[in-house]
Amino acid sequence: MITVESVAAFRAGVRVLEDVSLNVPAGTVTTLVGPSGSGKSTLLRCLNGLETLAAGSVEIAGHRLTAGPQSPRRLELLRRDVGMVFQQFNLFPHLSVLDNVALPPRVIRQMPAAEARAQAQTLLERVGLAHLADVRPTALSGGQQQRVAIARSLAMEPRVMLFDEPTSALDPAMSGEVLEVILGLARAGQTMVVVTHDHSFARRVATQVAELVAGRVVRQGTAAEVL
Amino acid sequence: MSWDSLGKGGRWAVGLLLAVALLLAGAVAAGSVAAAELEEVVARGELIWAADQEGGGPHVFLDPKNPSQLTGFEVELAELLAAELGVKARFQQGQWDRLPLLLGRTADCVINGIELTPGRQRDYRCSRPYFAYALQLVARRDAPLTSFERLESLGPHGRWRVGVLTGSAAEILMRGRAGLEVDVVGYDGTVDCLEQVTTGVLDATVLDDCIASFYADRFPRLRAVDRPQAGGFYTILTPPDTPHLSAKIDEALGRLLTDGRLKQLYDSWDLAGRQQVLLLRDADEIPPAPRDSWGHLLRSALPLLLSAAGMTVLLSAASFPLAILIGLAVAIGRLYGPPLLRPLLAGYVEVLRGTPLMLQLYALFFLLPKIGLALPALAAAIIGLALNYSAYESEIYRAGLKAVPGGQFEAALALGMTKWQALRHVIVPQAVRIVMPPVTSDFIALFKDTSVCSAITVIELTKRYSVLALSTGRIVELAVVTALLYLAMSWPMALVSRWLERRLERTGAARQP
């Protein structure tokens, strides 16, 4: 489902990834671990084109990214098949919880509003927040916000889900409810890449673990082998 | 009742009422200030005379050969008069239709082609006549306007559009004569009228014959049509409570008239000195007009003020939405548009912000017709206000767009939205909420700036007030009525802004943990 080949990337003129290769089969979960600044978030952002590749290539969900700037159209099509969940949730504060989840298919796929809202309601049930559909995101706890963000990504029915430290901004109690949702997705066979510092979670969810240090993959294997 | 319990709208209203009260107090105080009487003028050693150098020749204008030098027959007359009083003459600039307001404050007298009328006899001290004028119709040589009577039937394009100097005898003549198929348009300068006849915005103008002949060479495409119509005399205005100064000016004029110096002056300006002297010598007295009753004044003035208030509302309501749309487009273009476009948009903002609204309106209305693009005054006013305010709106929106956290844009893109979808559905709705308070306050600023449009002949509330106040002499009373009308308009606006703010609080501005 994902093939990363010899990828290099720079951020603000500094080399943050060098010769990274990675393979993620369909239906499996890969976690990226490593110290802060090791490049794991950058690698994740390379997978949906939020970062530009300096060298190498990425194939993901049938789309291909090569070195250098990519056309906006190519990136849009890719991102419709690749969902991403951010550390800071980034929910849209001017919309209700339900509209946050209904907006992407309505705008991007021109789905009729009623259908988009019905689908959003189903997704909110799936993350256990159907009762909060009509409130503003700012009224929710961090854990609840992150679950809405996951539902929002799922609304586009992505073939791959990317998680960028989804629980780092949460206290342990709230992390738990988010991790449960991610585990549920894993059990349902969703292909996922998760950047995390939480090794116990990595052990529970990961088919494969890749450890990055200073922009290179230093170890790769099952959770038992790497952690 | 506490200050806070009043709410925003209530505080606004109290503020406005206070402002009205202050204005009234100021007006009353002004009335009680003793005008500079003869002794004071002599002690000062200067006779301060007011005129409008924009009014043009041959009265008072800047010498084209030496543009720092004021010249004109009235400049020389003022110097002769001052010498008779044993003092020097000092010029004070003012806008022509408001020159009488300077009396007793910054000027001792007004010498600027002020026609002797019963209304002015009532409100000021008017000197004996010093110049005889007649009103001349001027049109383009190729226009079908061949006689004054032709104005009594429709022209090729319907009613004739005739420009006049606001507040002048020409305006009174054109508005007052029955049976004319004419739309009268008031201007702040006679040269503006002549320009607009040349460019075809106006069919004709009516002005004093001495002005028509003075500018005949500069406007070769125009010609005087028919014999001059009604005529009258110019008078020197002094404040009502200056009997000595006014008597002294009359004496001095009498001497200048009898000893030939006035004839000499007029001859040197090609103004038919002998004819002038004869007309002035035999001029009849004009009795002052009776003061209108308060009820009569209200009945005649209120409809005019109300329709002018309607114009103020129309100007703001039509121009502000345009300003917002253009401003938002410019802001988005500067932040997200093609890199080549960005410096152009920045230039657009700086030019419109860096030049006065008055100048922009002037360019739209007076300069565009020169390249064949004549806009009606109302359209020019709305477009001018919209363009000017779009520059300010775009800066507000640019700040609002930048205040939306970067993660919002990234999240929208990561979902697969195009840049424009992200702007339309995610970024702009949040920016609009953020900038609501400064945008509302800009609307109030624009509401007040509509008064600038009077410079391009659009008569809104402030202009209508000033014309009515000067023609009826009821300056304070009409100020109260006008202030109340402004209050009646701004009150609902305060309510709307309060409602918007409450709505904003409910929906929540862009706050991210």
XYZ file of C-alpha atoms in Angstrom, chain A residues 5-227:
223
model
C 12.242 4.572 -1.698
C 15.471 6.370 -0.794
C 13.649 9.516 0.338
C 15.583 12.619 1.408
C 13.991 15.825 2.697
C 15.049 19.243 3.981
C 13.319 21.569 6.381
C 14.440 25.203 6.488
C 17.622 24.248 4.636
C 18.533 21.475 7.082
C 18.634 17.843 5.956
C 16.114 15.982 8.128
C 15.674 12.746 6.154
C 18.326 10.783 4.302
C 17.927 7.666 2.190
C 14.790 6.440 3.952
C 13.070 3.379 2.539
C 9.996 1.739 4.001
C 7.283 -0.673 2.925
C 3.797 -0.768 4.464
C 1.580 -3.628 3.234
C -2.189 -3.104 2.972
C -4.109 -3.765 6.191
C -1.092 -3.375 8.451
C -0.053 -0.767 11.008
C 3.443 0.757 11.056
C 4.565 2.925 13.938
C 7.435 5.379 13.587
C 9.422 5.882 16.786
C 12.574 7.752 17.679
C 13.823 10.767 19.621
C 12.514 14.279 18.992
C 13.974 15.760 15.824
C 14.755 12.367 14.337
C 12.582 13.121 11.283
C 9.638 10.809 11.950
C 7.019 13.556 11.616
C 8.700 14.835 8.466
C 8.616 11.325 7.007
C 4.894 11.115 7.771
C 4.306 14.504 6.108
C 6.227 13.302 3.051
C 3.650 10.542 2.651
C 0.794 12.978 1.850
C 2.866 15.673 0.178
C 2.809 18.238 2.992
C 6.620 18.103 2.662
C 8.437 18.167 -0.670
C 10.808 15.284 -1.409
C 14.401 16.308 -2.128
C 15.171 12.854 -3.537
C 13.571 9.428 -3.867
C 9.921 8.562 -4.376
C 6.769 7.606 -2.489
C 4.014 5.368 -3.769
C 0.877 5.478 -1.623
C -2.671 4.212 -2.256
C -2.000 4.089 -5.972
C -0.512 7.609 -6.150
C 3.112 8.476 -6.786
C 5.202 11.367 -5.469
C 8.642 12.161 -6.853
C 11.349 14.647 -5.905
C 10.542 18.340 -6.317
C 7.260 20.283 -6.215
C 4.209 18.306 -7.314
C 1.195 19.716 -9.110
C -1.624 20.843 -6.772
C -4.075 18.571 -8.615
C -1.911 15.473 -8.013
C -1.615 16.323 -4.310
C -5.375 16.880 -3.944
C -6.202 13.504 -5.482
C -3.615 11.758 -3.289
C -4.813 13.387 -0.086
C -8.411 12.319 -0.731
C -7.197 8.729 -0.311
C -4.813 9.451 2.594
C -6.254 10.827 5.836
C -4.140 12.645 8.395
C -4.670 13.316 12.099
C -2.582 16.062 13.723
C -1.131 16.433 17.195
C -3.129 19.679 17.653
C -6.410 18.245 16.190
C -6.957 21.364 13.977
C -10.730 21.112 14.080
C -12.613 23.953 12.354
C -13.825 26.138 15.242
C -16.527 27.946 13.245
C -18.396 24.699 12.521
C -20.292 22.327 14.813
C -18.803 18.902 15.512
C -21.188 17.331 13.007
C -20.371 19.901 10.301
C -16.642 19.368 10.864
C -17.141 15.760 9.835
C -19.702 16.472 7.093
C -17.712 19.296 5.425
C -14.975 17.318 3.597
C -17.209 15.004 1.518
C -19.695 17.810 0.897
C -17.053 20.190 -0.420
C -14.616 17.775 -2.034
C -16.967 15.130 -3.392
C -20.061 17.341 -3.781
C -21.963 14.879 -1.615
C -25.522 16.167 -0.906
C -25.674 17.886 2.492
C -28.247 15.471 3.968
C -26.197 12.448 2.964
C -22.968 14.007 4.292
C -24.626 14.757 7.631
C -26.053 11.231 7.919
C -22.617 9.766 7.215
C -21.068 12.158 9.742
C -23.575 11.053 12.384
C -22.592 7.403 11.788
C -18.883 8.231 12.074
C -19.452 10.149 15.314
C -21.225 7.097 16.720
C -18.196 5.045 15.737
C -15.892 7.286 17.826
C -18.501 7.462 20.619
C -19.430 11.149 20.254
C -22.848 11.083 18.583
C -24.369 12.900 21.578
C -22.052 15.920 21.025
C -22.845 16.418 17.319
C -24.311 19.888 17.713
C -21.760 21.554 20.011
C -18.743 23.603 18.957
C -15.362 21.827 18.999
C -14.011 24.368 21.506
C -16.497 23.016 24.087
C -14.932 19.541 23.907
C -12.058 18.008 25.887
C -8.796 17.350 24.032
C -9.515 13.636 23.769
C -12.971 14.280 22.373
C -11.558 16.768 19.864
C -9.016 14.240 18.655
C -11.748 11.614 18.189
C -13.730 14.132 16.097
C -10.583 14.780 14.046
C -10.307 11.038 13.365
C -13.977 10.902 12.323
C -13.389 13.894 10.029
C -10.531 12.100 8.290
C -12.552 8.898 7.978
C -15.336 10.863 6.253
C -13.262 10.830 3.075
C -13.033 7.009 3.329
C -9.243 7.074 3.024
C -7.308 3.953 2.063
C -4.470 4.985 4.396
C -4.585 6.894 7.710
C -1.593 8.871 9.005
C -1.373 9.857 12.679
C 1.160 12.510 13.788
C 1.666 12.029 17.561
C -2.107 11.852 18.080
C -1.901 11.729 21.898
C 1.074 13.981 22.661
C -1.140 16.947 23.515
C -3.354 14.850 25.804
C -3.110 13.741 29.415
C -3.000 9.937 29.991
C -6.728 9.535 30.714
C -7.662 11.221 27.460
C -4.942 9.406 25.497
C -6.638 6.150 26.387
C -9.910 6.967 24.643
C -8.071 8.082 21.493
C -5.850 4.998 21.441
C -8.927 2.780 21.771
C -10.371 4.348 18.623
C -7.098 3.796 16.745
C -6.943 0.178 17.921
C -10.513 -0.275 16.690
C -9.468 0.956 13.242
C -6.512 -1.427 13.255
C -8.772 -4.368 14.076
C -11.018 -3.325 11.155
C -8.023 -3.693 8.820
C -7.290 -0.010 8.166
C -3.791 0.593 6.753
C -2.130 3.102 9.107
C 1.164 4.842 9.880
C 1.415 6.230 13.417
C 4.136 8.501 14.762
C 4.277 8.009 18.531
C 6.439 8.216 21.638
C 4.189 5.717 23.403
C 6.053 2.385 23.203
C 3.389 0.373 25.031
C 0.816 1.568 22.517
C 3.230 0.783 19.673
C 3.544 -2.769 20.977
C -0.238 -3.189 21.088
C -1.023 -1.777 17.647
C 1.994 -2.202 15.401
C 2.522 -4.852 12.774
C 5.857 -3.202 12.095
C 7.982 -0.637 13.944
C 10.575 1.627 12.310
C 12.992 3.561 14.504
C 14.482 6.769 13.150
C 17.601 8.461 14.457
C 19.012 11.601 12.849
C 16.977 11.216 9.668
C 17.754 7.574 8.981
C 15.871 4.359 9.670
C 18.199 2.602 12.097
C 16.043 -0.396 12.964
C 12.971 -1.947 11.393
C 10.980 -5.051 12.346
C 8.205 -6.294 14.611
C 7.546 -4.467 17.878
C 9.251 -7.261 19.785
C 12.388 -6.956 17.659
C 12.730 -3.168 17.736
C 11.397 -2.060 21.134
